[in-house]
Short mmCIF file of C-alpha atoms in Angstrom, two decimals:
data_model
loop_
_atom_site.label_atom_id
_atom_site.label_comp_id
_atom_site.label_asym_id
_atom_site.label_seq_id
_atom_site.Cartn_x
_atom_site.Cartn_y
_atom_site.Cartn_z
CA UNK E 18 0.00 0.00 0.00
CA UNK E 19 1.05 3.51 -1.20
CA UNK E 20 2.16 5.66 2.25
CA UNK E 21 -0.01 9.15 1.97
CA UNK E 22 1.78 12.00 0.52
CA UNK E 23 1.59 13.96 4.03
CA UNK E 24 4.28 11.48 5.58
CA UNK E 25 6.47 12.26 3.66
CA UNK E 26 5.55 16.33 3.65
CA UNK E 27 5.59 16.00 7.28
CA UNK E 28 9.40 14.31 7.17
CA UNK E 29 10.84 17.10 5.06
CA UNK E 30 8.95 19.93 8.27
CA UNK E 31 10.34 18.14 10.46
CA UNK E 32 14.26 18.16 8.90
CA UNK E 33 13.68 21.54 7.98
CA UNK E 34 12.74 22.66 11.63
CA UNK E 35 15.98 21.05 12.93
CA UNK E 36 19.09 22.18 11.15
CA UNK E 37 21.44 19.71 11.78
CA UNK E 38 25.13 20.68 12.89
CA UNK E 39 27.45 21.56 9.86
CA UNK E 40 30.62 20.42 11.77
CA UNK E 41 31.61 16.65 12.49
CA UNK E 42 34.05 14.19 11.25
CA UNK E 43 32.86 12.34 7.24
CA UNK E 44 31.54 9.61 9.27
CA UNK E 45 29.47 11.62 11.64
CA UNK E 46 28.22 13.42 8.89
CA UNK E 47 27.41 10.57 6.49
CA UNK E 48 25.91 8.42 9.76
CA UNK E 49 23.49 11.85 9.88
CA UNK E 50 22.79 11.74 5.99
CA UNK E 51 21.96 8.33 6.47
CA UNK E 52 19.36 8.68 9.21
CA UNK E 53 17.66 11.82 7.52
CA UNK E 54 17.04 9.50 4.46
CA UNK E 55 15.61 6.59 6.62
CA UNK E 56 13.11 9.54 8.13
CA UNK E 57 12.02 10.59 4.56
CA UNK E 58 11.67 7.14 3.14
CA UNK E 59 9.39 6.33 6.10
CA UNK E 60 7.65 9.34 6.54
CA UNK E 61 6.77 11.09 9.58
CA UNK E 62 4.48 9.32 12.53
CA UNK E 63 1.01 9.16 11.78
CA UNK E 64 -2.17 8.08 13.37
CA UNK E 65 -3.11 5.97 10.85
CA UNK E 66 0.31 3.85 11.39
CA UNK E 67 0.03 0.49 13.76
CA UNK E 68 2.50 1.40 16.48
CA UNK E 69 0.60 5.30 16.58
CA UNK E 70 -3.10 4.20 16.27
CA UNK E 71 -3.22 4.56 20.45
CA UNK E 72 -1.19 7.57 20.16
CA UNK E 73 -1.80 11.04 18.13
CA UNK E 74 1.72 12.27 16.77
CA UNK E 75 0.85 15.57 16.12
CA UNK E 76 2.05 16.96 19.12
CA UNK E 77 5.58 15.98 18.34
CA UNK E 78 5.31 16.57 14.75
CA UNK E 79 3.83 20.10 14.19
CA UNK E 80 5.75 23.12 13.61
CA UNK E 81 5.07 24.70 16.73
CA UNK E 82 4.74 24.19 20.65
CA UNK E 83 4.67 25.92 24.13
CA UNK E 84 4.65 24.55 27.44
CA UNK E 85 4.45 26.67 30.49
CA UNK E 86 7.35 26.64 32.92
CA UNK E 87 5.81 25.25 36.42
CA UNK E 88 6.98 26.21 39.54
CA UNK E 89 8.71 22.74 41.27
CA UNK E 90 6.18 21.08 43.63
CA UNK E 91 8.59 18.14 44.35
CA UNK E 92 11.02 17.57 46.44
CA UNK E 93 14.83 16.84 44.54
CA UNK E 94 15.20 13.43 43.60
CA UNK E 95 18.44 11.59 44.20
CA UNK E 96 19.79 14.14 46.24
CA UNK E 97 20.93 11.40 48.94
CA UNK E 98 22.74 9.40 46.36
CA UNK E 99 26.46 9.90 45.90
CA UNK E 100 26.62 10.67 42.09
CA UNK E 101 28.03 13.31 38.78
CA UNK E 102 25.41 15.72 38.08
CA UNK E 103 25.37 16.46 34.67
CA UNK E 104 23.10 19.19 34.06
CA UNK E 105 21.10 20.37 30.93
CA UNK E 106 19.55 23.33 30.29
CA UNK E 107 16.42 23.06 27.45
CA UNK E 108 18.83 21.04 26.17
CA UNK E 109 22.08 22.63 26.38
CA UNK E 110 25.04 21.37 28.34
CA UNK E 111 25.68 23.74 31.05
CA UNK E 112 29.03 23.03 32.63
CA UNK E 113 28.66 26.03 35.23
CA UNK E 114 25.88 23.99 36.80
CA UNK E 115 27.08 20.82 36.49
CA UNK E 116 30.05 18.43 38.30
CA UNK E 117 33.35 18.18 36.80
CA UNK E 118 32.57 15.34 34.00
CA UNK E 119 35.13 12.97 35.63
CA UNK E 120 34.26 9.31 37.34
CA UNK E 121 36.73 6.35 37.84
CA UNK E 122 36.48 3.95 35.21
CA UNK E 123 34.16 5.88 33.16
CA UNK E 124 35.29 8.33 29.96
CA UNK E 125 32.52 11.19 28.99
CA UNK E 126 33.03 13.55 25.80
CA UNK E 127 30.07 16.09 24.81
CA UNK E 128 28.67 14.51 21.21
CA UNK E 129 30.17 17.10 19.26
CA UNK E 130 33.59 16.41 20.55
CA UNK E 131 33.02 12.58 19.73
CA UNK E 132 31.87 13.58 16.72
CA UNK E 133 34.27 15.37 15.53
CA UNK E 134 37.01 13.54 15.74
CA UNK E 135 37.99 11.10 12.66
CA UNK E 136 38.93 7.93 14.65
CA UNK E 137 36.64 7.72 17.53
CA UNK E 138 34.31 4.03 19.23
CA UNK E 139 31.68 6.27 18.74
CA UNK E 140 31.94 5.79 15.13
CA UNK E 141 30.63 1.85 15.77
CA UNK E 142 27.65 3.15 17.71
CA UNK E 143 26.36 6.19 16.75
CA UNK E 144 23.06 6.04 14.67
CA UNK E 145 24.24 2.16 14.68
CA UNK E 146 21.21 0.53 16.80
CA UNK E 147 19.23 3.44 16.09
CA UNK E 148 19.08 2.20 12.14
CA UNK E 149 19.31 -1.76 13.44
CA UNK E 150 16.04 -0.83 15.95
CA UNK E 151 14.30 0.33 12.65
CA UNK E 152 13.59 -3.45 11.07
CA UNK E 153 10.75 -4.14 11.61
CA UNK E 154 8.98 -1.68 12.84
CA UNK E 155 9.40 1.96 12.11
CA UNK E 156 11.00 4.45 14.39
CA UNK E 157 10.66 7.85 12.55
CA UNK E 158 11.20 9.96 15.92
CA UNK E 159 14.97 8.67 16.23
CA UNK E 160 15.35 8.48 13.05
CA UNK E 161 14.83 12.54 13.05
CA UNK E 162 16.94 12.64 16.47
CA UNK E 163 20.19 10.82 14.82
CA UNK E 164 20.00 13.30 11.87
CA UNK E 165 19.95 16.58 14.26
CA UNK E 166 20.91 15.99 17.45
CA UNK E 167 24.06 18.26 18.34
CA UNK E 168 23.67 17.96 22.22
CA UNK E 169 24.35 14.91 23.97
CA UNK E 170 27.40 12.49 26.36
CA UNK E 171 29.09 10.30 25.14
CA UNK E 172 30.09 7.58 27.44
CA UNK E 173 32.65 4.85 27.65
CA UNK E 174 32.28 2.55 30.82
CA UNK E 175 35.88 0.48 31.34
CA UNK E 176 35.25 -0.38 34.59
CA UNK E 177 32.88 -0.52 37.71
CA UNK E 178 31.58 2.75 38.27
CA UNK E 179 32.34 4.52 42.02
CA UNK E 180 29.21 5.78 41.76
CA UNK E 181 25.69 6.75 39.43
CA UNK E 182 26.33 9.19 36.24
CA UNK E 183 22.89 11.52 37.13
CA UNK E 184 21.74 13.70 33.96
CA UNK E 185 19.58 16.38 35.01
CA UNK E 186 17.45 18.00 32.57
CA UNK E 187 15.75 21.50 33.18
CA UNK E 188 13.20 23.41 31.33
CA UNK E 189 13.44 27.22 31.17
CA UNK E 190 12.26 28.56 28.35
CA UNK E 191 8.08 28.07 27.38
CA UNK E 192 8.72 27.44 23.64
CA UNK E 193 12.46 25.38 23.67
CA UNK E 194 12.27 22.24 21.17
CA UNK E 195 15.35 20.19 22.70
CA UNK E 196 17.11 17.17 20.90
CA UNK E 197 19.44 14.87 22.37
CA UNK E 198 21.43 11.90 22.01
CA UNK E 199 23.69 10.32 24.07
CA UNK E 200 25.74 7.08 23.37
CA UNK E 201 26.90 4.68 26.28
CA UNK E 202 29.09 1.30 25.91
CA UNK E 203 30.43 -0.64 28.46
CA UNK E 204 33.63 -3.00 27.67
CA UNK E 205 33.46 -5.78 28.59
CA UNK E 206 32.91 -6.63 32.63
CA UNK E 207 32.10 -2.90 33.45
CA UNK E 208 29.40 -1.54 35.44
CA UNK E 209 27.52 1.43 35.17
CA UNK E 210 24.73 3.27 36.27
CA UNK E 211 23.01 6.05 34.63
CA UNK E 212 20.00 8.29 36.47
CA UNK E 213 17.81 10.46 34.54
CA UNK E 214 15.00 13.14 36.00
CA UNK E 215 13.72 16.40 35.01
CA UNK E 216 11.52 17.44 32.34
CA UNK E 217 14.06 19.03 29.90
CA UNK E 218 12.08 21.40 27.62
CA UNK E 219 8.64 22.22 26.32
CA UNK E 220 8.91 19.38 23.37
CA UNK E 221 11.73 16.66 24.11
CA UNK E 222 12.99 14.02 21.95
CA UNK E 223 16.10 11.70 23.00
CA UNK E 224 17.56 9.04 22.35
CA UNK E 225 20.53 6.79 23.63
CA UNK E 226 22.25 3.86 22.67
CA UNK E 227 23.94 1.68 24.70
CA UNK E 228 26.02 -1.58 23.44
CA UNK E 229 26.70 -3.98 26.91
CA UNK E 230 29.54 -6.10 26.14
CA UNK E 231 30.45 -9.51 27.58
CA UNK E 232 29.90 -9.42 31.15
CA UNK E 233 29.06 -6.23 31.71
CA UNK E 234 26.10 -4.65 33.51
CA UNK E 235 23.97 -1.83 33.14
CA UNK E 236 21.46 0.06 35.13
CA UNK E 237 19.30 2.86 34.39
CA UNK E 238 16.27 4.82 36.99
CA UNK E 239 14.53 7.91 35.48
CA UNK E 240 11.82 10.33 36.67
CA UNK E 241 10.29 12.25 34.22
CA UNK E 242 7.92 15.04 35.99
CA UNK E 243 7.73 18.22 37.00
CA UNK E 244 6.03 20.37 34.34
CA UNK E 245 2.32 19.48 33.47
CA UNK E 246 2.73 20.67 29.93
CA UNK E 247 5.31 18.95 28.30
CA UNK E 248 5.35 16.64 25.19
CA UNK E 249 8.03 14.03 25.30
CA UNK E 250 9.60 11.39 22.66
CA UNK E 251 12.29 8.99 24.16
CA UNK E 252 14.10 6.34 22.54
CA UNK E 253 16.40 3.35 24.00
CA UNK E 254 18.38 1.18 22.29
CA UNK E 255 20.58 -1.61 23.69
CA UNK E 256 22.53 -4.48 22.56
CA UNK E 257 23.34 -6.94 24.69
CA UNK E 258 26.47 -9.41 24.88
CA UNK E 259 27.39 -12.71 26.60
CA UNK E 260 26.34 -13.43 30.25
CA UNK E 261 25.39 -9.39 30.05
CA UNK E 262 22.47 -7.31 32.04
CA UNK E 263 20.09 -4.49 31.04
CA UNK E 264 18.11 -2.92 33.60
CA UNK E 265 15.81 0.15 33.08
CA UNK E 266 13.30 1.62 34.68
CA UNK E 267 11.12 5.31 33.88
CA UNK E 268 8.26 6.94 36.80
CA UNK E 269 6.18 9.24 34.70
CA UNK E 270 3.95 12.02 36.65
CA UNK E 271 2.60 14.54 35.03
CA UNK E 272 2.97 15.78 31.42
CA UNK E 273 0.83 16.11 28.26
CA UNK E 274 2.28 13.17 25.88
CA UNK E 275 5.18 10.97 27.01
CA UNK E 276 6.09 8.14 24.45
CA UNK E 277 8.56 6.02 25.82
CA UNK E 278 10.40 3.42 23.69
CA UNK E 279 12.76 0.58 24.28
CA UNK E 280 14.17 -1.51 21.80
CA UNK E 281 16.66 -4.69 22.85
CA UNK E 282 18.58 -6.94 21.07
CA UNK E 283 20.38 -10.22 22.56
CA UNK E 284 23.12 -10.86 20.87
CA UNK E 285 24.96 -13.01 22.85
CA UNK E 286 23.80 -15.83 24.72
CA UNK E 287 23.11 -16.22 28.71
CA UNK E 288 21.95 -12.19 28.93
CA UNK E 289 19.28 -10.61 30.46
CA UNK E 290 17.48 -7.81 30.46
CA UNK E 291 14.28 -6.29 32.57
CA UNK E 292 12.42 -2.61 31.75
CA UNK E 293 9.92 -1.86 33.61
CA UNK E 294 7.97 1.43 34.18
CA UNK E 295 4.99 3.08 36.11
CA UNK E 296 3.23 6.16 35.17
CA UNK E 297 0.43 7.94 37.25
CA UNK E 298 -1.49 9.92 35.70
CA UNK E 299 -4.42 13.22 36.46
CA UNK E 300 -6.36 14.70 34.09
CA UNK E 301 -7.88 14.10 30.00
CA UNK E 302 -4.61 15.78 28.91
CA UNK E 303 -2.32 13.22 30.29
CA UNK E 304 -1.09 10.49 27.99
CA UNK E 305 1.18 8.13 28.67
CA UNK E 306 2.47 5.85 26.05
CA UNK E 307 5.08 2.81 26.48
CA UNK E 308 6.22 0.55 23.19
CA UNK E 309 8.83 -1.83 23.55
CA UNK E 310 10.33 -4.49 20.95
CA UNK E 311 12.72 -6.94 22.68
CA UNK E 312 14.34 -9.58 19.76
CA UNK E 313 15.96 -12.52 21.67
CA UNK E 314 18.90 -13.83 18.65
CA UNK E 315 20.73 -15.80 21.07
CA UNK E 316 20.89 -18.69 23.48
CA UNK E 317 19.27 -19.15 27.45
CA UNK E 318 18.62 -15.35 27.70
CA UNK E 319 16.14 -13.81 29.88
CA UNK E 320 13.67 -10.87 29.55
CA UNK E 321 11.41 -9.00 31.42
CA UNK E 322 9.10 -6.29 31.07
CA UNK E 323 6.63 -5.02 33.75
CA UNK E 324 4.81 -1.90 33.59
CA UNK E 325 2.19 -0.63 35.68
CA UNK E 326 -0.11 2.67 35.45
CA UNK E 327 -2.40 4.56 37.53
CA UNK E 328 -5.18 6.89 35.96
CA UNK E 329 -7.92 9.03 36.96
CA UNK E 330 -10.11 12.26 35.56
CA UNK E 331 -9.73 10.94 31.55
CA UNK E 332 -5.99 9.76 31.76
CA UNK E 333 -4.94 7.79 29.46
CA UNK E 334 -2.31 4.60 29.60
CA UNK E 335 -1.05 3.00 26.82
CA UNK E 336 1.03 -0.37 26.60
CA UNK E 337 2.68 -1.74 23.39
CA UNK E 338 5.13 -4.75 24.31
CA UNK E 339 6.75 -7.58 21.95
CA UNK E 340 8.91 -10.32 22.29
CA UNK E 341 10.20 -11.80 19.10
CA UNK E 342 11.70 -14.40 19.49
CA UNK E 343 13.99 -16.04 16.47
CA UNK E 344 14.67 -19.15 15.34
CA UNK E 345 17.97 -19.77 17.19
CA UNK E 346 17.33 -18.47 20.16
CA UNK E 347 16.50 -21.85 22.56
CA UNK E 348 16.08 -21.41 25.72
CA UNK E 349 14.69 -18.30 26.06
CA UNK E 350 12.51 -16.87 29.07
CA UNK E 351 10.52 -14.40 28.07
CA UNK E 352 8.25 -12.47 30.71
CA UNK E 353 5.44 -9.55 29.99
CA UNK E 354 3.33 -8.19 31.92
CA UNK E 355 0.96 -4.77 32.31
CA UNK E 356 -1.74 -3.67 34.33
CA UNK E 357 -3.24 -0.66 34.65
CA UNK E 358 -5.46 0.78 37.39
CA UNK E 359 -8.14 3.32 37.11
CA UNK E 360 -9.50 5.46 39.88
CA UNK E 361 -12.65 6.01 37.83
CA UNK E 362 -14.73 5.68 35.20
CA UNK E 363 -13.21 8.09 32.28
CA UNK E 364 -10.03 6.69 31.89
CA UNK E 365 -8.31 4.48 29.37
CA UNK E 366 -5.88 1.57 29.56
CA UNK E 367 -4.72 0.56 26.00
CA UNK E 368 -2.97 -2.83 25.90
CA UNK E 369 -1.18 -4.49 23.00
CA UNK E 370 1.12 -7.25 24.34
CA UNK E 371 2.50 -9.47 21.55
CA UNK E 372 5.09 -12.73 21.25
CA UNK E 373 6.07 -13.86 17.88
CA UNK E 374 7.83 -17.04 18.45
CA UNK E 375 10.09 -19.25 15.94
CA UNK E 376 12.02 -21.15 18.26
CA UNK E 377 10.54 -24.18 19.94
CA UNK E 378 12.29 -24.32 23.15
CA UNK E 379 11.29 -21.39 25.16
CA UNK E 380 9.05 -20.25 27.91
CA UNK E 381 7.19 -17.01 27.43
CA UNK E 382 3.71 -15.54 28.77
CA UNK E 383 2.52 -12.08 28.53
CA UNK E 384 -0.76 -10.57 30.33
CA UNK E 385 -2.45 -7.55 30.73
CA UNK E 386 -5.48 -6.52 33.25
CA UNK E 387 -6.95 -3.40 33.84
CA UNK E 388 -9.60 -2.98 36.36
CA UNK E 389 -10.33 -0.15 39.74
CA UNK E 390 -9.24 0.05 43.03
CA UNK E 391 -10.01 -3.42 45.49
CA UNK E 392 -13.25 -2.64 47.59
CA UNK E 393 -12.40 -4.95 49.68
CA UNK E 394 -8.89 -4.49 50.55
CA UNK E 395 -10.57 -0.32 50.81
CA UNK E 396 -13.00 -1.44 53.05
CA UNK E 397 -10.83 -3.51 55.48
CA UNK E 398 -8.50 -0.13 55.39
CA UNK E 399 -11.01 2.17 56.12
CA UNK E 400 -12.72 -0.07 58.93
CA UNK E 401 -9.52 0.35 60.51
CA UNK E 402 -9.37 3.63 60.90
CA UNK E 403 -7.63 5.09 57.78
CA UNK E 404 -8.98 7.97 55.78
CA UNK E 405 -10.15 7.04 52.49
CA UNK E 406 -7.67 9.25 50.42
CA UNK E 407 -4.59 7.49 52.35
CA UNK E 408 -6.14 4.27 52.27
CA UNK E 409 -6.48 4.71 48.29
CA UNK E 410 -2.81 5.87 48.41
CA UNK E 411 -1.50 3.03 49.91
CA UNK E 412 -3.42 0.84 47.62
CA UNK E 413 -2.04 2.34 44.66
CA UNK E 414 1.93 2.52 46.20
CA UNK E 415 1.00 -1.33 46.56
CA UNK E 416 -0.15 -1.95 43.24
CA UNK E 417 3.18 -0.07 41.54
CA UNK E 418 5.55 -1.61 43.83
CA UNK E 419 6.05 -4.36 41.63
CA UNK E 420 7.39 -2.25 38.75
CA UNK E 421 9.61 -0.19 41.24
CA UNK E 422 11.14 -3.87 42.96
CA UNK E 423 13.02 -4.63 39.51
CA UNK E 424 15.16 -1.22 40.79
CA UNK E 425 18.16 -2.97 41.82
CA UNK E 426 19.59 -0.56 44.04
CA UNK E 427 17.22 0.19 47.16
CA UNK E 428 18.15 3.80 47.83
CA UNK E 429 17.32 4.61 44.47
CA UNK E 430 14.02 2.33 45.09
CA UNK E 431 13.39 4.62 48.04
CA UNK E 432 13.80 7.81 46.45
CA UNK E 433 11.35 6.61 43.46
CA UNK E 434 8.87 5.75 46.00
CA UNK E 435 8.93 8.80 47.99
CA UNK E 436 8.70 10.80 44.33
CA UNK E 437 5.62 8.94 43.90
CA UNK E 438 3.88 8.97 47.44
CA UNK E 439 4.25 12.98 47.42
CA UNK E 440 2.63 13.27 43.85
CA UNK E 441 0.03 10.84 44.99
CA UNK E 442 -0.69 13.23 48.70
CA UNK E 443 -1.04 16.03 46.31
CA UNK E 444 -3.38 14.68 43.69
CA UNK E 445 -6.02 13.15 46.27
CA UNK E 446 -9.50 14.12 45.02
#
């Protein structure tokens, strides 16, 4: 079937809104070339397309947005945690707020220094699983981030990492259209743990790619909230070596369109890999979107993905999970599972959980509920003594607890929970 003239329209918009940076080594700029002609071959997102018929584009696609700068109602998050602030500014690396860009066992160059340079790693990675995360489903968003981005870190883990790498975005200015991309590998044994919070800009669209080698482990906590207005695209994609680890997980509060993506690859055998999110959301203008593609290509690996949202007053929560699963890859253990939970009778959980499985020894399940709060479990709350509101709250921690266990460091457990318990105190109806 023909794709619609407008797709393609929309593509060249959204190149022409970006201009993409002039300087960078021939393969930086051909890698860019390269992604801007994957964007205009597939057009840009539509509602008409399968993985955007839950999810209207437009907001991230037209020519113009604004999004009101919010006064913080939330305490800091991670300030208890030893870590490297890195701090960005509507998208801008601001060194005069942020920690010297130092860390034992870790190297971190600004994009456009990687990129600049003739013989650089990042030459193997950057816009690599970006264009790999394309087959088979398109990815038009990161397609349009690889050919513009000029902000981003990029990060080479040799080691076990002292302590987190925390990237803290900040929006300042009510009309700022921020790109960024940041590249991560860990060689082979390293560890490395990268946090993520703050709502960056008035439109957002990132994307990172991280390549786990052999052995090596990664972790990754965000918190996207703060501003109440903002329209947000992220992308992540991984590939994973031997006897490797992948561990990711996003709490999204607030916020007019979030789309968060994950796309994993095994590529070596005995991995494994868990992403898991939670999302609570107020309001008809909050959507909440979460699409992940996880290909297993390799022997006895392991994947999990557990996602949980909360919605009330015409929310809306949107799941789109696969495992695919090819014809080599024995052994495999996949998991899926989503649930969402609504406090009453306008909002929306969208579900589409999906395996696609050519390989004949493997164990994988996927399920999805949605349904309200227990009236039972509120009753023998109440009958106790605890105000309805609080009793709801504590029903509601309960229920997104199981996304927030697959955190595998506690404090930074903690500090997601407490995030969400003070959103949830000030959102009581």
């Amino acid at each position: 079937m023909a794709l619609p003239a407008q797709k393609f329209e929309a593509a060249d918009g959204l190149l022409a809104r970006h201009a993409a940076p002039e300087a960078g080594a021939v393969w930086a700029v051909e890698a860019r070339d390269a992604a801007a002609a994957r964007l205009r071959a597939m057009g840009a997102p539509m509602r008409r397309d399968e993985y955007w018929k839950f999810t209207n584009p437009a907001a991230l696609t037209i020519a113009a947005t604004q999004a009101a700068v919010f006064a913080v109602d939330e305490e800091p998050i991670f300030d208890d945690i030893d870590r490297v602030k890195v701090v960005f500014v509507d998208g801008v690396l601001r060194r005069d707020l942020s920690d010297d860009l130092s860390l034992e066992g870790v190297e971190i160059e600004t994009l456009g220094e990687a990129l600049a340079k003739d013989i650089h790693w990042a030459r193997d990675l950057f816009g690599v699983l970006e264009a790999r995360g394309q087959d088979p489903v398109d990815r038009p968003m990161a397609a349009l981030n690889t050919a513009v981005a000029g902000e981003g870190l990029v990060i080479r883990v040799t080691g076990k990492a002292p302590k987190p790498l925390s990237l803290i975005y900040v929006h300042e200015n009510e009309t700022s259209d921020a790109v960024l991309h940041h590249l991560v590998r860990l060689e082979e044994g390293a560890d490395f743990t990268l946090l993520e919070n703050g709502p960056a800009a008035a439109r957002f669209n990132k994307v990172v790619e991280v390549d786990v080698a052999d052995g090596a482990a990664f972790h990754h906590v965000r918190a996207q909230g703060r501003d109440h207005e903002r329209k947000t695209a992220t992308h992540m994609f991984a590939r994973l070596g031997e006897e490797s680890a992948y561990k990711s997980f996003t709490l999204t509060v607030n916020g007019v369109l979030t789309r968060n993506e994950q796309v994993i690859e095994f590529t070596g055998d005995n991995a494994a890999a868990t992403v898991a999110g939670a999302c609570a959301g107020d309001g008809d203008e909050f959507h909440h979107d979460d699409t992940v593609f996880v290909t297993h290509d390799a022997v006895n690996c392991e994947s999990r993905q557990v996602f949980k949202k909360v919605l009330r007053n015409g929310a809306v929560g949107v799941f789109q999970g696969k495992i695919l699963v090819q014809p080599d890859a024995q052994k495999t253990d996949g998991y899926q599972i989503s649930q969402g939970l609504l406090l009453d009778d306008d909002s929306q959980f969208l579900a589409k959980p999906e395996l696609e499985i050519y390989a004949d020894d493997v164990a994988c399940s996927h399920g999805s509920t949605c349904g309200g709060v227990d009236e039972t479990a509120m009753f023998y709350l109440t009958s106790r003594g605890v105000p309805k509101p609080e009793a709801q709250d504590m029903l509601v921690l309960a229920f997104i607890d199981e996304a927030i266990q697959e955190i595998e460091d506690e404090a930074l457990a903690d500090d997601i929970r407490d995030l969400l318990a003070g959103w949830l105190s000030r959102h009581r109806a």
